[in-house]
Short mmCIF file of C-alpha atoms and ligand atoms in Angstrom, two decimals:
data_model
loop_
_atom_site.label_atom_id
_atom_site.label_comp_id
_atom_site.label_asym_id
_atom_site.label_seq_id
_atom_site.Cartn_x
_atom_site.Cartn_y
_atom_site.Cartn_z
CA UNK A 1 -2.08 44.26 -0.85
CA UNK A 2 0.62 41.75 -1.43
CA UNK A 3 -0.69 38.40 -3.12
CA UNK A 4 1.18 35.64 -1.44
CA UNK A 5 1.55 33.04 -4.44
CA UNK A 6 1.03 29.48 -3.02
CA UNK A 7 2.65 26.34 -5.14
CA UNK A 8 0.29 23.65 -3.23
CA UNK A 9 -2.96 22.74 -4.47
CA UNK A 10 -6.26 20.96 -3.01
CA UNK A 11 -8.44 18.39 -5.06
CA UNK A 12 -10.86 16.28 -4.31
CA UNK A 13 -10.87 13.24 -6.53
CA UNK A 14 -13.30 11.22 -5.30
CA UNK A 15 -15.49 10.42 -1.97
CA UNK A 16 -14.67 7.10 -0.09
CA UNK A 17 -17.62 5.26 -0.67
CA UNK A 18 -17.33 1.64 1.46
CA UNK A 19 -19.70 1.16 4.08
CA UNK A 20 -17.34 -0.73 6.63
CA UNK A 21 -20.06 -2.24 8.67
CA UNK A 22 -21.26 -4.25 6.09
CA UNK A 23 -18.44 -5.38 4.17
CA UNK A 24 -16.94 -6.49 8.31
CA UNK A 25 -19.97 -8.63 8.32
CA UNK A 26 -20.08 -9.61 5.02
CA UNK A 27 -16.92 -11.00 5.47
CA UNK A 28 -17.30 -12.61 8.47
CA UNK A 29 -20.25 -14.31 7.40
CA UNK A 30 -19.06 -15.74 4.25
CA UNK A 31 -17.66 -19.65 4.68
CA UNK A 32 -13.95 -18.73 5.00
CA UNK A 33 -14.10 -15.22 7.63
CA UNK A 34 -11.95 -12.72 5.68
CA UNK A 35 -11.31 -8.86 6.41
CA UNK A 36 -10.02 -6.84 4.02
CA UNK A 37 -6.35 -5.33 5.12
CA UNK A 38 -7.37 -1.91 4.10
CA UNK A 39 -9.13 -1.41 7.51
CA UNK A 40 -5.49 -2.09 9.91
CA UNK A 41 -4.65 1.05 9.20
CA UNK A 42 -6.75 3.37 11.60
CA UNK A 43 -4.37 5.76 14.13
CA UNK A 44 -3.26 3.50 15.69
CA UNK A 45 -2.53 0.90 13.08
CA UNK A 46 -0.80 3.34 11.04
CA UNK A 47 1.65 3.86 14.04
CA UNK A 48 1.78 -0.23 14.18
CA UNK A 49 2.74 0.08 10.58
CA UNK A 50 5.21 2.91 10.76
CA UNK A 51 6.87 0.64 13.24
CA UNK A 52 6.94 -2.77 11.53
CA UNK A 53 9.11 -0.77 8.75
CA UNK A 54 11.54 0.08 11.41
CA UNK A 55 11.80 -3.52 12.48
CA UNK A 56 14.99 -5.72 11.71
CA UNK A 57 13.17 -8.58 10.12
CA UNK A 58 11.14 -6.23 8.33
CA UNK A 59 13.19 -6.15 5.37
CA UNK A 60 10.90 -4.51 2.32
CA UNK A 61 10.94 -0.85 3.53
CA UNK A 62 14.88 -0.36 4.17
CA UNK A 63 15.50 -2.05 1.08
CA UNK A 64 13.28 -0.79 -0.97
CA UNK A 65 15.02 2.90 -0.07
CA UNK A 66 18.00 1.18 -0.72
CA UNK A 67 17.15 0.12 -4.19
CA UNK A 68 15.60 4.01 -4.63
CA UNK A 69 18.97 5.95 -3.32
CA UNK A 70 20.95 3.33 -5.10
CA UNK A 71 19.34 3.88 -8.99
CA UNK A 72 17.62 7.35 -7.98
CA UNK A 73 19.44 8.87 -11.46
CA UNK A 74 18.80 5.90 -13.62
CA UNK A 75 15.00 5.94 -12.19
CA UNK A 76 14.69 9.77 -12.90
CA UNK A 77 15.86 9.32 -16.52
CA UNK A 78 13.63 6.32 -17.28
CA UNK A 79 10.78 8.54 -15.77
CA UNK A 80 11.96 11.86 -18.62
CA UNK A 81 11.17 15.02 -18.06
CA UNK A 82 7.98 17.15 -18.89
CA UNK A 83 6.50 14.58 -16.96
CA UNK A 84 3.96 15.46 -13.71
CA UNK A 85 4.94 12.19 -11.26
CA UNK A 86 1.51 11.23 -9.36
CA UNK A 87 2.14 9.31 -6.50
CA UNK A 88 -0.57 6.50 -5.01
CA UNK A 89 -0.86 5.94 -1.55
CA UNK A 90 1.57 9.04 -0.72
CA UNK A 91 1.46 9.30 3.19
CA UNK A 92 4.27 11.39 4.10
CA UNK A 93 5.67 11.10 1.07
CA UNK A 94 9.00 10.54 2.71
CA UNK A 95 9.91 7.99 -0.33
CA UNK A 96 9.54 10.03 -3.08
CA UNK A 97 11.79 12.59 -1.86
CA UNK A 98 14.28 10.43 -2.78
CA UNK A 99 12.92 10.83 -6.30
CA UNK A 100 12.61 14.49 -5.96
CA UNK A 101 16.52 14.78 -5.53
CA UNK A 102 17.46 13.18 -9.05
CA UNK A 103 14.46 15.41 -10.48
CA UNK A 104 15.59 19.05 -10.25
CA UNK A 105 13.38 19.46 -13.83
CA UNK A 106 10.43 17.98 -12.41
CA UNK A 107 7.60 20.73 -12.33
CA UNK A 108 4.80 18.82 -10.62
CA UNK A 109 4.22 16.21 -8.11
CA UNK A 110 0.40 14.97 -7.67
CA UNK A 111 -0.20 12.96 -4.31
CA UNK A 112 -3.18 10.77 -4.08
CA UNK A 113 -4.21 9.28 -0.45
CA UNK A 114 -7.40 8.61 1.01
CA UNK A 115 -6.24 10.60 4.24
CA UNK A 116 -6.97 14.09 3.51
CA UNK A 117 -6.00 15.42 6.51
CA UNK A 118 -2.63 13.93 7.01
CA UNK A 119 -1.84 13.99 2.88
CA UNK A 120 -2.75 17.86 2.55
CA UNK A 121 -0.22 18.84 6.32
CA UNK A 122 2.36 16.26 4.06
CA UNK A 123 1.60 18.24 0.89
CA UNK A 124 2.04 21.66 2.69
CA UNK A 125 5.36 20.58 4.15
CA UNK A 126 6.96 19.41 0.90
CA UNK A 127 5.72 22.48 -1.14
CA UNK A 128 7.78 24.24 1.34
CA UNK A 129 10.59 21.81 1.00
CA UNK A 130 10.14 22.05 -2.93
CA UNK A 131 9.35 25.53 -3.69
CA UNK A 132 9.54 25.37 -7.58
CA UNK A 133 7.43 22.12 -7.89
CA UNK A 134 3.50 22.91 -7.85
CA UNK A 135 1.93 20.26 -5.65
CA UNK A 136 -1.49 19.08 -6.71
CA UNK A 137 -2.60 16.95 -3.49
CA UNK A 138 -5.62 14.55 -4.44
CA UNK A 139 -8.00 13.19 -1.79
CA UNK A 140 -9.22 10.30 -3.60
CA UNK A 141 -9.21 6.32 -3.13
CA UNK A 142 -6.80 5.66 -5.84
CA UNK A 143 -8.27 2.10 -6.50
CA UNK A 144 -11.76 3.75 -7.59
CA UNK A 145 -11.77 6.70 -10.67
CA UNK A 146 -10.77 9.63 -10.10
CA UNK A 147 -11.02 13.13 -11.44
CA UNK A 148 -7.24 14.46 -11.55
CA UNK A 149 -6.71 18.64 -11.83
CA UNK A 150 -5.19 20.24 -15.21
CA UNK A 151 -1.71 19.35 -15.43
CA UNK A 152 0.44 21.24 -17.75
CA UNK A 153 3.16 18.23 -18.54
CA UNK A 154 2.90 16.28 -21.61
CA UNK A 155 3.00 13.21 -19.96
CA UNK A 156 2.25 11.21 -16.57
CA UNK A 157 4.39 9.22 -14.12
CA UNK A 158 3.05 6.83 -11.59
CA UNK A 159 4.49 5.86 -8.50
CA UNK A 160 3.52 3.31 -6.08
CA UNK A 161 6.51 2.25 -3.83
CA UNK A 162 6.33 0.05 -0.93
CA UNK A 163 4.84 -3.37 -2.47
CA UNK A 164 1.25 -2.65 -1.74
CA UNK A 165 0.27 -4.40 -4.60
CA UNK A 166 1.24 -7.30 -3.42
CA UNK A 167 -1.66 -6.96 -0.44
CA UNK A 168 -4.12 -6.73 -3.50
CA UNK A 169 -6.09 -10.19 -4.37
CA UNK A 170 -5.32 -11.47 -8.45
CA UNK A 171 -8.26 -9.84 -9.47
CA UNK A 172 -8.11 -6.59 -7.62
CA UNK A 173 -4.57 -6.54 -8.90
CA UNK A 174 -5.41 -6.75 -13.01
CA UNK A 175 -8.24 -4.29 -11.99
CA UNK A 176 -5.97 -2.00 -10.16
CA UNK A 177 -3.17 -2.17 -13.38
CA UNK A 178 -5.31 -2.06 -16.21
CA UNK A 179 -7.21 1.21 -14.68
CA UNK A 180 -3.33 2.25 -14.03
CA UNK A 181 -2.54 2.09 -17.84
CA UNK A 182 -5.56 3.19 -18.87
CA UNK A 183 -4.74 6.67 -16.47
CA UNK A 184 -1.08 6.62 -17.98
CA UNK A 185 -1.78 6.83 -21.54
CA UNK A 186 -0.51 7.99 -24.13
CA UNK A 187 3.63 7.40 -23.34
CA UNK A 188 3.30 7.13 -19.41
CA UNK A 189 4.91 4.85 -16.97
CA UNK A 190 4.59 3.55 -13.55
CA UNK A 191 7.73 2.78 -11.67
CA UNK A 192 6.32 0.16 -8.29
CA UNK A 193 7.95 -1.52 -5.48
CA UNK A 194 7.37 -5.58 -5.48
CA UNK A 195 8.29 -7.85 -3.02
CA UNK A 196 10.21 -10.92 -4.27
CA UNK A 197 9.50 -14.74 -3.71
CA UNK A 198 12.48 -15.54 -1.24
CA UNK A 199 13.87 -18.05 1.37
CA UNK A 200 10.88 -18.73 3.44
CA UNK A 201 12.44 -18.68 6.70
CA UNK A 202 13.49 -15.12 5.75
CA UNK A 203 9.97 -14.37 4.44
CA UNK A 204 8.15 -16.13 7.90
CA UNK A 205 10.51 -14.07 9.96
CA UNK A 206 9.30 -10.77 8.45
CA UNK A 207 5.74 -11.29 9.78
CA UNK A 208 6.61 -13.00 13.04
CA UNK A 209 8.59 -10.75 14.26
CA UNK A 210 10.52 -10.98 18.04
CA UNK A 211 9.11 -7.86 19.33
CA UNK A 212 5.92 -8.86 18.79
CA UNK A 213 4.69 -5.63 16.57
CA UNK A 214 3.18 -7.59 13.54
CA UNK A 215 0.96 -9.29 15.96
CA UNK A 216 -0.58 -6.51 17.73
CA UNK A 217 -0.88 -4.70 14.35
CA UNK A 218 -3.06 -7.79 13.53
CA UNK A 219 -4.95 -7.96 16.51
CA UNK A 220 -5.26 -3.64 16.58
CA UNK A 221 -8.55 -4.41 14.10
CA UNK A 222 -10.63 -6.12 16.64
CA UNK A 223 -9.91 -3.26 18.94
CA UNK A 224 -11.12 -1.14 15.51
CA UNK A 225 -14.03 -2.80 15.56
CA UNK A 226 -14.92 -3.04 18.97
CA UNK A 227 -14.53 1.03 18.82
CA UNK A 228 -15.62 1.81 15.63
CA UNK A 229 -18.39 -0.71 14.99
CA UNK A 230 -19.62 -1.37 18.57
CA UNK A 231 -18.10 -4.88 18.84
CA UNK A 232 -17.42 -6.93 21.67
CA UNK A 233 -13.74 -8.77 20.32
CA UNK A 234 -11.56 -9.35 23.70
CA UNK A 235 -8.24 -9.68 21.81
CA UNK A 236 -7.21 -11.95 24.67
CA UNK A 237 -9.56 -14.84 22.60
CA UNK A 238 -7.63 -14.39 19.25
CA UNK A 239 -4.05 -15.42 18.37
CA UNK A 240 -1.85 -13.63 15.56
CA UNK A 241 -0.84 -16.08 13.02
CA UNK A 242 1.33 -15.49 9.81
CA UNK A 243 2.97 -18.11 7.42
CA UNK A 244 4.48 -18.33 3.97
CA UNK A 245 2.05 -20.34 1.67
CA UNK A 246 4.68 -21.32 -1.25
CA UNK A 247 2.04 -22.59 -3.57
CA UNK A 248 -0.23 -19.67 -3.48
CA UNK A 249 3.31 -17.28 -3.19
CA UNK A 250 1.92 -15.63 -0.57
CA UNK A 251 2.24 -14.24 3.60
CA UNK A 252 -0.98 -14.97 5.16
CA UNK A 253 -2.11 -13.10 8.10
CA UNK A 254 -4.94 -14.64 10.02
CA UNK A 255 -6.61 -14.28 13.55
CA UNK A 256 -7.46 -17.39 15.14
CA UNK A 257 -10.19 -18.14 17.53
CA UNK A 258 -9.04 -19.53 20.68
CA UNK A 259 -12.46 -21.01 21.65
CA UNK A 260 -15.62 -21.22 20.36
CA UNK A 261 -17.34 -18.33 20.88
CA UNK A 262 -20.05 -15.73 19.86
CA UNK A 263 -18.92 -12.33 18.85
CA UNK A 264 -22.01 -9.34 18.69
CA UNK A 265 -21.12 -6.42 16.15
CA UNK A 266 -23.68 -4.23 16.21
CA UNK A 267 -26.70 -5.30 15.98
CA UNK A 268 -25.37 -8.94 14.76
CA UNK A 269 -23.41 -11.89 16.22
CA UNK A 270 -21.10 -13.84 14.58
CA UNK A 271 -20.32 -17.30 15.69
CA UNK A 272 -16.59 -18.65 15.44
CA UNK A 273 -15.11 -21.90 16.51
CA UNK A 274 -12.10 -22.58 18.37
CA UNK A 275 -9.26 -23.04 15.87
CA UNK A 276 -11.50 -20.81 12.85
CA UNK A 277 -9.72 -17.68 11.58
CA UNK A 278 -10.31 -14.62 10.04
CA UNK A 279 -8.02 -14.15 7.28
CA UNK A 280 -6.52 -10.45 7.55
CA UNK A 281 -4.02 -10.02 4.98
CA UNK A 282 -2.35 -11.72 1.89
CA UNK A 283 0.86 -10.29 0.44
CA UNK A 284 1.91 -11.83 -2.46
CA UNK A 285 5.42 -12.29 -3.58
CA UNK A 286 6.82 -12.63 -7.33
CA UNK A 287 9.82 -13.34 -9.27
CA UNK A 288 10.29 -10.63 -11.81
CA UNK A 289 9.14 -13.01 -14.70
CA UNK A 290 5.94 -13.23 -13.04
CA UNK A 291 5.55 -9.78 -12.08
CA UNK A 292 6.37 -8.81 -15.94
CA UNK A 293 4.04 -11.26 -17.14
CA UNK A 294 1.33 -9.58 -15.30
CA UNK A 295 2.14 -6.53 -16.45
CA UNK A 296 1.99 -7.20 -19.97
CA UNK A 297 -1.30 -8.66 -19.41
CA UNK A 298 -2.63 -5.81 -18.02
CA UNK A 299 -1.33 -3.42 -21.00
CA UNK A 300 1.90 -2.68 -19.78
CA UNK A 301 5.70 -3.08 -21.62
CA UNK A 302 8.61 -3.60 -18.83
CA UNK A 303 11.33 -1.53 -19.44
CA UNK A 304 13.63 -1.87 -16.34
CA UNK A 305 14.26 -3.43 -13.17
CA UNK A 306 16.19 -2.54 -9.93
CA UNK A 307 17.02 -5.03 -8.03
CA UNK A 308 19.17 -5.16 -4.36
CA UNK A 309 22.05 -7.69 -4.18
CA UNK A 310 20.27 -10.12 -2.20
CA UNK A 311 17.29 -9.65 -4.85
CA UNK A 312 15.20 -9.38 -2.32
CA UNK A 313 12.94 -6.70 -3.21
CA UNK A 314 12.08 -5.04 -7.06
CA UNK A 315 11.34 -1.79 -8.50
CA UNK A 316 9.85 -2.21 -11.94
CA UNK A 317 10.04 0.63 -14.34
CA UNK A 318 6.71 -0.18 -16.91
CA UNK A 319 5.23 1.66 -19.81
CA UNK A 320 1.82 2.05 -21.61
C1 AVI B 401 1.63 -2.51 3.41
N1 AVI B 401 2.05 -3.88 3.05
C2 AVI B 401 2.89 -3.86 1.87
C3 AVI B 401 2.63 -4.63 4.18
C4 AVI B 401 3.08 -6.04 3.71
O1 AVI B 401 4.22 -6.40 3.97
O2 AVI B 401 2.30 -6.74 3.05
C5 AVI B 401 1.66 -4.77 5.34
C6 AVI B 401 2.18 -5.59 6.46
N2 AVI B 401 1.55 -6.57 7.06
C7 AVI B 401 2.27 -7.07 8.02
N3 AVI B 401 3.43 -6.46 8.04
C8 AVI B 401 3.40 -5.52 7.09
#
């Protein structure tokens, strides 16, 4: 019998562990309501998402593949070869194709999502794509340990493109980099996307957009949790707001209550009154200074950045 040799790979890193009915309530109970961003991105939000990229004040994503076809070489030669390039957060992995063009040497690519379904059809697809490059695809919530296969490069690369560190809170953020370095070590590097501090009319635009997308991305998690947590939310009672907060360097995304009302979840009600808000989303912006500075902090040495011409948006090249 002929023995069909396959060059993709399956691994389970880790099991999701949150428990997203209590960390909703949790959050809506606490003084200031807050839900973490992580849960927009059900079907549905995902497709939001995927659309919001495609958007014209949406600048990050079509610049950031700008900056990445633009300094694709330079990027591949920082990153070196004998080097296995682990992607967080992969999705389709559409963006590190790119990559994959300027690295004809590379011998393995390891894609981490929390998705498994959609990251192991995406991992199938660019094994085919990519038939000399073995493709370890990693279920696993990248923001928790790990356990990573046997990789037979010397070294690792990270890389997490599309600024989603800026949606991280400061202390999530040194959590999430030290863990980073500590995974990268010895002689790794991580090369990220970060969205830069910018004129704020540019930055409010990006997040209020014409076509209305950002705001029913925003108000897509109360139809989550009517579904998925047996609320009662009628989106009609909440209002998508999004501003620039230049002290704090940072988009917030809230949903505020049009009226006072009581909201069951559950078993539970929450109260809210008119004019409260749940805050949604932060994304935080950064010069590069400050985005080096953290770095450094967090155990890292910068060794480039890629910039566009309106320096808009960053790519950082760091090492451990
Ligand atoms: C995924 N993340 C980097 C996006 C951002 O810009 O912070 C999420 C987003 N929220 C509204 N629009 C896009």
């Amino acid at each position: 019998m002929k023995t069909i040799k396959s060059n993709v790979h399956y691994h389970v890193g880790n099991e999701p562990e949150t428990d997203m009915y209590s960390e909703v309530l949790n959050g809506l109970r606490s003084e200031h309501k807050t839900i973490s961003p992580k849960y927009f991105y059900d079907k549905k939000g995902s497709e939001l998402f995927e659309a919001i990229t495609m958007l014209a004040e949406y600048y990050p994503t079509r610049t950031e593949l700008f900056i990445l076809n633009k300094y694709r070489d330079e990027m591949a030669s920082a990153i070196g070869t004998d080097t296995a390039l682990v992607e967080f957060g992969s999705g389709s992995s559409e963006k590190v194709r790119t990559l994959l063009e300027a690295m004809p040497d590379l011998k393995e690519y390891v894609p981490i999502d929390i998705s498994k379904d959609f990251l192991y059809q995406s991992a199938r697809a660019l094994s085919i794509e990519y038939p000399h490059l073995h493709v370890h695809a990693v279920s696993a919530d990248y923001t928790e340990k790990f356990e990573l296969p046997k990789l037979t490069s010397s070294r690792k690369a990270v890389f997490f493109p599309g600024s989603t560190i800026g949606n991280f809170e400061p202390h999530e953020r040194v959590n999430f980099l030290k863990m980073t370095a500590d995974f990268l070590k010895p002689n790794g590097g991580l090369l990220i996307g970060v969205d830069m501090k910018k004129d704020h009319a540019v930055l409010n635009a990006a997040y209020n957009d014409s076509k209305g997308i950002t705001s029913q991305f925003n108000t897509n998690l109360l139809n989550r949790l009517n579904r998925e947590l047996l609320a009662d939310f009628n989106l009609e009672h909440f209002h998508h707001h999004a501003f620039y907060h230049a002290e704090k360097g940072r988009i917030e995304m809230h949903l505020v209550s049009l009226k006072n009302q009581t909201i069951t979840i559950g078993s539970e009600h929450v109260t809210f009154a008119e004019g409260e808000t749940i805050q949604t989303e932060n994304s935080y912006k950064f010069t590069i200074e400050e985005f080096q500075d953290i770095a450094r902090d967090c155990g890292f040495t910068p060794k480039k950045v890629w910039v566009d011409e309106k320096n808009w948006f960053s790519m950082h090249y760091l090492m451990v």
